Short mmCIF file of C-alpha atoms and ligand atoms in Angstrom, two decimals:
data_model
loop_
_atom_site.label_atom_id
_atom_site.label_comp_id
_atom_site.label_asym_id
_atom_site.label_seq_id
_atom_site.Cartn_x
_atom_site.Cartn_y
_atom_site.Cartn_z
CA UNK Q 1 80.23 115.52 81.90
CA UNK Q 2 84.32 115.53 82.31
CA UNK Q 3 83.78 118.15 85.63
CA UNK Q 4 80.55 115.54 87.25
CA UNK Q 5 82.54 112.52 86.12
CA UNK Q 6 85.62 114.53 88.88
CA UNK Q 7 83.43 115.29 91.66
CA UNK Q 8 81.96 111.67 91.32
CA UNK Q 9 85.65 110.40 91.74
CA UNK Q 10 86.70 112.78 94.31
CA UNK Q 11 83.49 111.28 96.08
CA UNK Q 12 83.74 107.82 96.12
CA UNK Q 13 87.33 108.33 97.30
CA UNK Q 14 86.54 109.76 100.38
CA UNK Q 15 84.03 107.13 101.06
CA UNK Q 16 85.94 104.01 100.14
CA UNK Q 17 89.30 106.21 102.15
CA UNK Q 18 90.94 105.09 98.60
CA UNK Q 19 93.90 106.47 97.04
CA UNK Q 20 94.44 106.74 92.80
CA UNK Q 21 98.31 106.17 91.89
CA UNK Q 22 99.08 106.66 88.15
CA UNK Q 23 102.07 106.09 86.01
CA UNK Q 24 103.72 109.17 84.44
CA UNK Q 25 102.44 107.56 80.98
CA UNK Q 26 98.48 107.61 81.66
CA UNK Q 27 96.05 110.14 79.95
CA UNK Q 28 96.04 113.33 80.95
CA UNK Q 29 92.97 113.68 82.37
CA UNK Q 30 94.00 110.21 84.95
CA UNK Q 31 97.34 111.98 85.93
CA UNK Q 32 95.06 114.96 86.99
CA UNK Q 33 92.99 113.56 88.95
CA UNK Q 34 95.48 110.92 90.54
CA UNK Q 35 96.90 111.58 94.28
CA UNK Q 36 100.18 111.07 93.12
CA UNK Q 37 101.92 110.61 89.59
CA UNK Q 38 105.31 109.23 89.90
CA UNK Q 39 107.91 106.54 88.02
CA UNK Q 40 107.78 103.00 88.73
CA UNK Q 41 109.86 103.24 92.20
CA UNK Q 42 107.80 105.95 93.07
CA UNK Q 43 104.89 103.86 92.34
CA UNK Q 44 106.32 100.94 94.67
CA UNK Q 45 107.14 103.39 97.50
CA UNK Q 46 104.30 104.98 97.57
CA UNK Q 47 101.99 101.73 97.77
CA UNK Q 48 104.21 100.35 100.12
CA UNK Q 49 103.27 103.36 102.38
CA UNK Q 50 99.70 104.39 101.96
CA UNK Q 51 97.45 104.63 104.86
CA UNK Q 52 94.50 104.04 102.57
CA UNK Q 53 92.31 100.97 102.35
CA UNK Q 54 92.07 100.71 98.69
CA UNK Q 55 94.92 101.65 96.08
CA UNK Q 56 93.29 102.51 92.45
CA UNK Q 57 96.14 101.84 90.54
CA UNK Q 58 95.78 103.86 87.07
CA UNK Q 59 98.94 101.78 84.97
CA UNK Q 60 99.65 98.64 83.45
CA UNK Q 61 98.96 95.43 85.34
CA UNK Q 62 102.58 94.49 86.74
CA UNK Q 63 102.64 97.02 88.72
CA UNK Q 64 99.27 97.34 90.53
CA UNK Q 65 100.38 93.36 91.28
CA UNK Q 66 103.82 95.49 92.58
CA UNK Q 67 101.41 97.19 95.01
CA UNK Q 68 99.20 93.81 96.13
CA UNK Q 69 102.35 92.35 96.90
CA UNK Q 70 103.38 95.50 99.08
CA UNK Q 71 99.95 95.96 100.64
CA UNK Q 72 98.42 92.60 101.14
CA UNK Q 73 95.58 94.37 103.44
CA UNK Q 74 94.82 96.74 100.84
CA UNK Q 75 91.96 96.43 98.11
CA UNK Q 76 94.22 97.32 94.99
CA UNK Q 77 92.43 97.96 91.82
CA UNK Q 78 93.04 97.76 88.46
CA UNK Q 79 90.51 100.19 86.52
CA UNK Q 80 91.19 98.50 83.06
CA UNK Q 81 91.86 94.99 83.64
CA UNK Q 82 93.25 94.30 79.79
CA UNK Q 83 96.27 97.06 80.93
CA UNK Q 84 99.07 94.10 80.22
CA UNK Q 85 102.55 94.72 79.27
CA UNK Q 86 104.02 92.40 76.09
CA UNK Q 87 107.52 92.98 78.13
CA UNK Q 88 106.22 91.13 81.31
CA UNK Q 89 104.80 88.07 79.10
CA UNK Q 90 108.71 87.73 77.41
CA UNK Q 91 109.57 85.65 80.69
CA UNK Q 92 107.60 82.74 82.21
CA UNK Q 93 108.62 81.09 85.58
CA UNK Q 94 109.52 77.78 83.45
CA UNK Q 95 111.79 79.28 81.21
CA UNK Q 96 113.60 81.22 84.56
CA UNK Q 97 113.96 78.16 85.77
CA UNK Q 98 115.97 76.92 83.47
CA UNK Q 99 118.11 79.79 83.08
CA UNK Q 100 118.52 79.80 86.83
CA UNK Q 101 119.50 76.13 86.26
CA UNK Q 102 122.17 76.91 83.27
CA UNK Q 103 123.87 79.63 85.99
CA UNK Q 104 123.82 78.47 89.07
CA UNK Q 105 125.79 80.90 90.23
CA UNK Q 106 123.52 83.84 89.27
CA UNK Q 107 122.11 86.39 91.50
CA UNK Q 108 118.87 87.43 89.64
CA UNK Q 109 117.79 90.25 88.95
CA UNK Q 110 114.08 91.31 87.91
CA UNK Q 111 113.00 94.39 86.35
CA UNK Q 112 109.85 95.12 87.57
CA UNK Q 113 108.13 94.92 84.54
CA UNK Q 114 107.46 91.07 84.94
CA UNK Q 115 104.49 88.74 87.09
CA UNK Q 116 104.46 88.35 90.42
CA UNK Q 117 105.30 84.59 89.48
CA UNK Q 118 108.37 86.03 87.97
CA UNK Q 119 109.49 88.19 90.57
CA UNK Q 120 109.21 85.02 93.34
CA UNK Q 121 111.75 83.15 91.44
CA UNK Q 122 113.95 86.41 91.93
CA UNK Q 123 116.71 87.50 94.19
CA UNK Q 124 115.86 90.97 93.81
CA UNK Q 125 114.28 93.54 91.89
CA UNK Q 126 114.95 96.56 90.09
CA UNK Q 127 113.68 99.28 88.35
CA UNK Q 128 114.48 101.81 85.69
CA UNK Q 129 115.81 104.65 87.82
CA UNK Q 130 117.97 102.07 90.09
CA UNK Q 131 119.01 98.95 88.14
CA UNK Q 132 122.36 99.52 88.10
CA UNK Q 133 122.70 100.50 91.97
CA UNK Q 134 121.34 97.06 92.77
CA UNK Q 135 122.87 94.78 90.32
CA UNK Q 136 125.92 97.02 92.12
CA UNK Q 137 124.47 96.17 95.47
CA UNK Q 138 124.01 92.06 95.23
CA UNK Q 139 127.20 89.92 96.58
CA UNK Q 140 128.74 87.99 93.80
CA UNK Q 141 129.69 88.86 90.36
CA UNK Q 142 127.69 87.36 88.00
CA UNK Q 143 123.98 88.29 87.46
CA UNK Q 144 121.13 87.03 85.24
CA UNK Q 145 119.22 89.82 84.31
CA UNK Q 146 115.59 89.70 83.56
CA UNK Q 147 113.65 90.28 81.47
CA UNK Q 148 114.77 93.94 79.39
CA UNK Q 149 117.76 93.31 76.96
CA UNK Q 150 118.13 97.04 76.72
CA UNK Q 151 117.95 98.04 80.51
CA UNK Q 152 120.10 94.84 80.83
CA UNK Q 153 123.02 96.37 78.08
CA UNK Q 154 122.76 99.78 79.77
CA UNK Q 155 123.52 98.04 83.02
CA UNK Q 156 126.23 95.95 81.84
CA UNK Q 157 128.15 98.42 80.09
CA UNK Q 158 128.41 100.54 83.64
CA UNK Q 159 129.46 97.97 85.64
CA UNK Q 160 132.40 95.58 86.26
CA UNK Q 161 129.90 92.18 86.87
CA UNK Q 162 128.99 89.60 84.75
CA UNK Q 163 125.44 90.27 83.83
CA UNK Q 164 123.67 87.04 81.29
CA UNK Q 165 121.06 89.18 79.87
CA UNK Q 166 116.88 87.71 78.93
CA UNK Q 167 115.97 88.72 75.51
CA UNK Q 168 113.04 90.80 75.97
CA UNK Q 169 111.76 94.29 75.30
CA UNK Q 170 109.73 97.29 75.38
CA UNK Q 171 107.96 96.99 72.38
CA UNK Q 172 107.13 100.67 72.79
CA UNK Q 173 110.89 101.97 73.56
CA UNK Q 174 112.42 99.06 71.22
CA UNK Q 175 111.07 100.40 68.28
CA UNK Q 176 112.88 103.87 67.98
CA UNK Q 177 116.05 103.98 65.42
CA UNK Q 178 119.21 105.83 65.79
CA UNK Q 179 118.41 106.99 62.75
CA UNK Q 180 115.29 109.10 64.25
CA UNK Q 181 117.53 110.19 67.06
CA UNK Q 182 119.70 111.53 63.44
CA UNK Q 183 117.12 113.26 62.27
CA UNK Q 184 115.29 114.93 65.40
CA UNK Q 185 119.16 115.96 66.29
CA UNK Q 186 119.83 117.88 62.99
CA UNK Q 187 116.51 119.52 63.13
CA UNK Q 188 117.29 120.61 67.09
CA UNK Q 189 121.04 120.93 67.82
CA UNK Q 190 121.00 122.74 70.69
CA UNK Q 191 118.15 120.68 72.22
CA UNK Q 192 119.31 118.06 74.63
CA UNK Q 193 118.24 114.34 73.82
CA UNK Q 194 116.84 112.80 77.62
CA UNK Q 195 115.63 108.64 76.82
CA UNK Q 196 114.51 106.32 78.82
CA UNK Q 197 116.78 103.01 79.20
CA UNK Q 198 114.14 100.46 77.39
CA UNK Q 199 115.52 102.26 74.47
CA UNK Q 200 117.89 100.19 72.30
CA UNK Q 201 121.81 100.64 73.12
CA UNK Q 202 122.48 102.52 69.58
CA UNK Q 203 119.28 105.12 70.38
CA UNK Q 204 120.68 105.36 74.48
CA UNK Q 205 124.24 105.77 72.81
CA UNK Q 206 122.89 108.98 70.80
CA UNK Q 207 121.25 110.27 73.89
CA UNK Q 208 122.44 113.59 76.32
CA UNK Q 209 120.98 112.27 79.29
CA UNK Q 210 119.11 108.47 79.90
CA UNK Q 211 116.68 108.52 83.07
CA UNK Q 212 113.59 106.67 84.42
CA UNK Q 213 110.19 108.93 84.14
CA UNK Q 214 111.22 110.38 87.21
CA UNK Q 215 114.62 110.70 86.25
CA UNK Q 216 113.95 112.25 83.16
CA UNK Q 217 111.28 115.06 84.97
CA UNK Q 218 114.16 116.14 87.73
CA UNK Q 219 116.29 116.55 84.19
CA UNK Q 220 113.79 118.49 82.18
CA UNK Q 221 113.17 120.67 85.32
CA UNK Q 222 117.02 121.49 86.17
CA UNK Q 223 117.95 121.82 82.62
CA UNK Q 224 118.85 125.49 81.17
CA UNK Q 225 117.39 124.21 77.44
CA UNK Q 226 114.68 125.82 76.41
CA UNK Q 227 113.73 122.74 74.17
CA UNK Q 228 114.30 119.42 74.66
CA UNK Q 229 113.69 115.89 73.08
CA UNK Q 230 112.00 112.97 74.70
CA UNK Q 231 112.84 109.73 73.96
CA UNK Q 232 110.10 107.99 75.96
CA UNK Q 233 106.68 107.09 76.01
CA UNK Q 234 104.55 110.64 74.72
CA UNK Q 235 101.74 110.54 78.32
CA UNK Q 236 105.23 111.92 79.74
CA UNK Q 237 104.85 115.70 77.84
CA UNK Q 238 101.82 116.18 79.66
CA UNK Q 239 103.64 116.31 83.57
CA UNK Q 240 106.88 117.69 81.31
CA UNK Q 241 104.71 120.71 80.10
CA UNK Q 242 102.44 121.16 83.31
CA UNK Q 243 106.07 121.53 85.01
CA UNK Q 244 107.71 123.81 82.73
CA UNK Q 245 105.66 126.21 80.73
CA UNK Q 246 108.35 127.98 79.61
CA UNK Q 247 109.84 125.20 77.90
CA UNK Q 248 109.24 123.26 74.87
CA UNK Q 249 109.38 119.68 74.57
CA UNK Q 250 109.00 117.08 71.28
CA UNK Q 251 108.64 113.45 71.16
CA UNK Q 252 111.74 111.73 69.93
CA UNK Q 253 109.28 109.42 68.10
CA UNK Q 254 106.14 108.93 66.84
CA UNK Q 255 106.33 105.00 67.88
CA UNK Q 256 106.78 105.68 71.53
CA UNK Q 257 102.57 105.19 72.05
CA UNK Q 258 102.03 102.40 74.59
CA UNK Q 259 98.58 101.35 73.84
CA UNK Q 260 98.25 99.41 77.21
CA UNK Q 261 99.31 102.79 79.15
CA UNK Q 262 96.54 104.30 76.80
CA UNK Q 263 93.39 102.53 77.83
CA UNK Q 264 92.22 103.47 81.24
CA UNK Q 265 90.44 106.73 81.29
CA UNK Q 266 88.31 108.86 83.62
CA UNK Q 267 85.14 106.64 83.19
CA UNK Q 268 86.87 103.61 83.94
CA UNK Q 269 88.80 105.37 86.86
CA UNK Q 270 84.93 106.03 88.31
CA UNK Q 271 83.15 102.33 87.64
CA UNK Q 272 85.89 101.11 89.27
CA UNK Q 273 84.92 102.82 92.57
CA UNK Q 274 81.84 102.37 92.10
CA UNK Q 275 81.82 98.52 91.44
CA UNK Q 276 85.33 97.87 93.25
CA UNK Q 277 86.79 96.66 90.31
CA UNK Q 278 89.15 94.86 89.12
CA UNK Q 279 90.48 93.71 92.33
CA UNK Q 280 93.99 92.43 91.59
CA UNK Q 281 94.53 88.62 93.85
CA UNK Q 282 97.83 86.78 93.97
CA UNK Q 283 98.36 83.71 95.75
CA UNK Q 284 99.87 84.35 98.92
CA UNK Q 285 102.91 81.52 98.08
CA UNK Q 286 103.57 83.66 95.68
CA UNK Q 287 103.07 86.81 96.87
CA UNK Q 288 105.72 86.12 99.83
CA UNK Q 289 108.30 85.48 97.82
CA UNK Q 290 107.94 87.98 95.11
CA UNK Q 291 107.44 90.56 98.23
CA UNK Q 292 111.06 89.98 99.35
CA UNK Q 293 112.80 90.42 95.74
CA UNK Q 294 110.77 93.94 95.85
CA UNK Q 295 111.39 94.34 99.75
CA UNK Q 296 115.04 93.77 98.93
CA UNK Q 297 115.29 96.56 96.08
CA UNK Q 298 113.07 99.28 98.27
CA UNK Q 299 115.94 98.72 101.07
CA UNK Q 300 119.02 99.02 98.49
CA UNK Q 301 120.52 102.43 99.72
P1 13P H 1 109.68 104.08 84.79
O1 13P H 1 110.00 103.28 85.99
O2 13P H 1 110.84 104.86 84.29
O3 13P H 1 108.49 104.96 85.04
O4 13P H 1 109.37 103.11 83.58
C1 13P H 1 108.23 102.40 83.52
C2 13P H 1 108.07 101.62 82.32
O5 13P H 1 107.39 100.64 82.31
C3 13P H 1 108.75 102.01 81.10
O6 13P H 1 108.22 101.35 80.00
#
């Protein structure tokens, strides 16, 4: 079933000259059969560049709208169209507004996690593995950052700028306690302790090493540890073990399960070729604008 299921795929993605992007979180068994696995910069570049007519985007839905909004011409699908992200829905383009109102002065900055709505009423994106080079890279000194209170601490605490920080989360990443990071610590000393940023400031504090996905892979692979801890969400291990065999690698958590990341599998990877489903559409007023916040990040050197 699993093997047919493959070929089926492999198939249809000839025929429809499509390409299948995943997110280091997905399944297993998506990241396998996806042309290319990356972070959520990776992601972005690599939708940005495709010579393929139709993206399959195997993530959450932010960021198959990240790839409409890059590739206009392209069909980009969305193989499980309930794939939301509770972090995105924290800001609405109402409540920005008012923000932007209250600081005039602002330049802001989006986190990628967020609508395409949201990212129009931005200056310029960002993701995990660059936030602080482009909150670094934007004239002026004060920024409003948007919407990731953690990312936005991280960020603020490395640089000399002003940065008015959203109050929104990961609830994935949010949820892990320094006092986990305690216990997994006295029960592996000489493991190192990688997390990703959307981990609150006492957990990143506690940490050896805090990365993107991406970031965290090129650490895992270069490390001399034989065992290390991962503080992010658990569909990382499977790329993390695939990469090293000779290493092992725990969860930090048992919490960091995002159930959105979690619910597009093989069979939904195949209707969607089949049916050309669910084509992601966003208004092209909007889609202009939030193409030159993420046009503005994907230049930052
Ligand atoms: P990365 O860009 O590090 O892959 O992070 C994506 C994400 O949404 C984390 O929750």
């Amino acid at each position: 079933m699993g093997k047919e299921v493959i070929e089926r795929i492999k198939e249809l993605k000839k025929e429809r000259n499509a390409v299948i992007l995943a997110h280091n979180y997905q399944i297993g068994e998506v990241q396998d059969v996806a042309d290319f696995v990356g972070d959520s910069f990776g992601l972005s570049r690599k939708a940005a560049e495709t010579d393929a007519d139709v993206i399959v985007f195997c993530g959450v839905k932010f960021m198959a709208e990240s790839a409409k909004i890059l590739s206009p011409e392209k069909t980009v699908l969305l193989p499980e169209k309930e794939a939301g992200c509770p972090l995105a829905s924290m800001v609405d383009v109402d409540g920005l507004k008012e923000m932007k109102k209250k600081y005039p002065g602002a330049t802001v900055v989006t986190y990628v996690n967020s609508t395409a709505a949201v990212k129009a009423e931005s200056d310029i994106c960002c993701t995990s593995s660059n936030a602080l080079k482009v909150v670094e890279s934007v004239p002026g000194n004060q920024v409003l950052f948007v919407p990731d209170k953690n990312l936005g601490q991280y960020v603020a605490r490395r640089t000399s700028k002003e940065v008015i920080i959203w109050d929104g989360y990961c609830t994935t990443h949010h949820r892990v306690d320094p006092e986990e990071v305690k216990e997994v610590k006295a029960a592996h000393p000489d493991a190192p302790i990688v997390v990703h940023p959307e981990c609150p400031p006492e957990v990143v504090e506690l940490a050896d090493h805090v990365d993107s996905t991406a970031g965290i892979l090129k650490y895992c692979r270069e490390s001399e540890a034989d065992t290390i801890i991962v503080g992010t969400e658990q569909g990382l291990i499977h790329r993390l073990n695939k990469e090293n065999p000779d290493k092992k690698f725990f969860v930090l958590s048992p919490k960091l399960i995002c159930p959105n990341m979690k619910k597009t599998n093989l069979d939904k990877v195949l209707k969607s070729l089949e049916k050309m489903e669910t084509r992601v559409e966003i208004p092209e007023n909007i889609r202009t604008r939030a193409y030159n916040a993420l046009k503005k990040m994907l230049e930052v050197k």
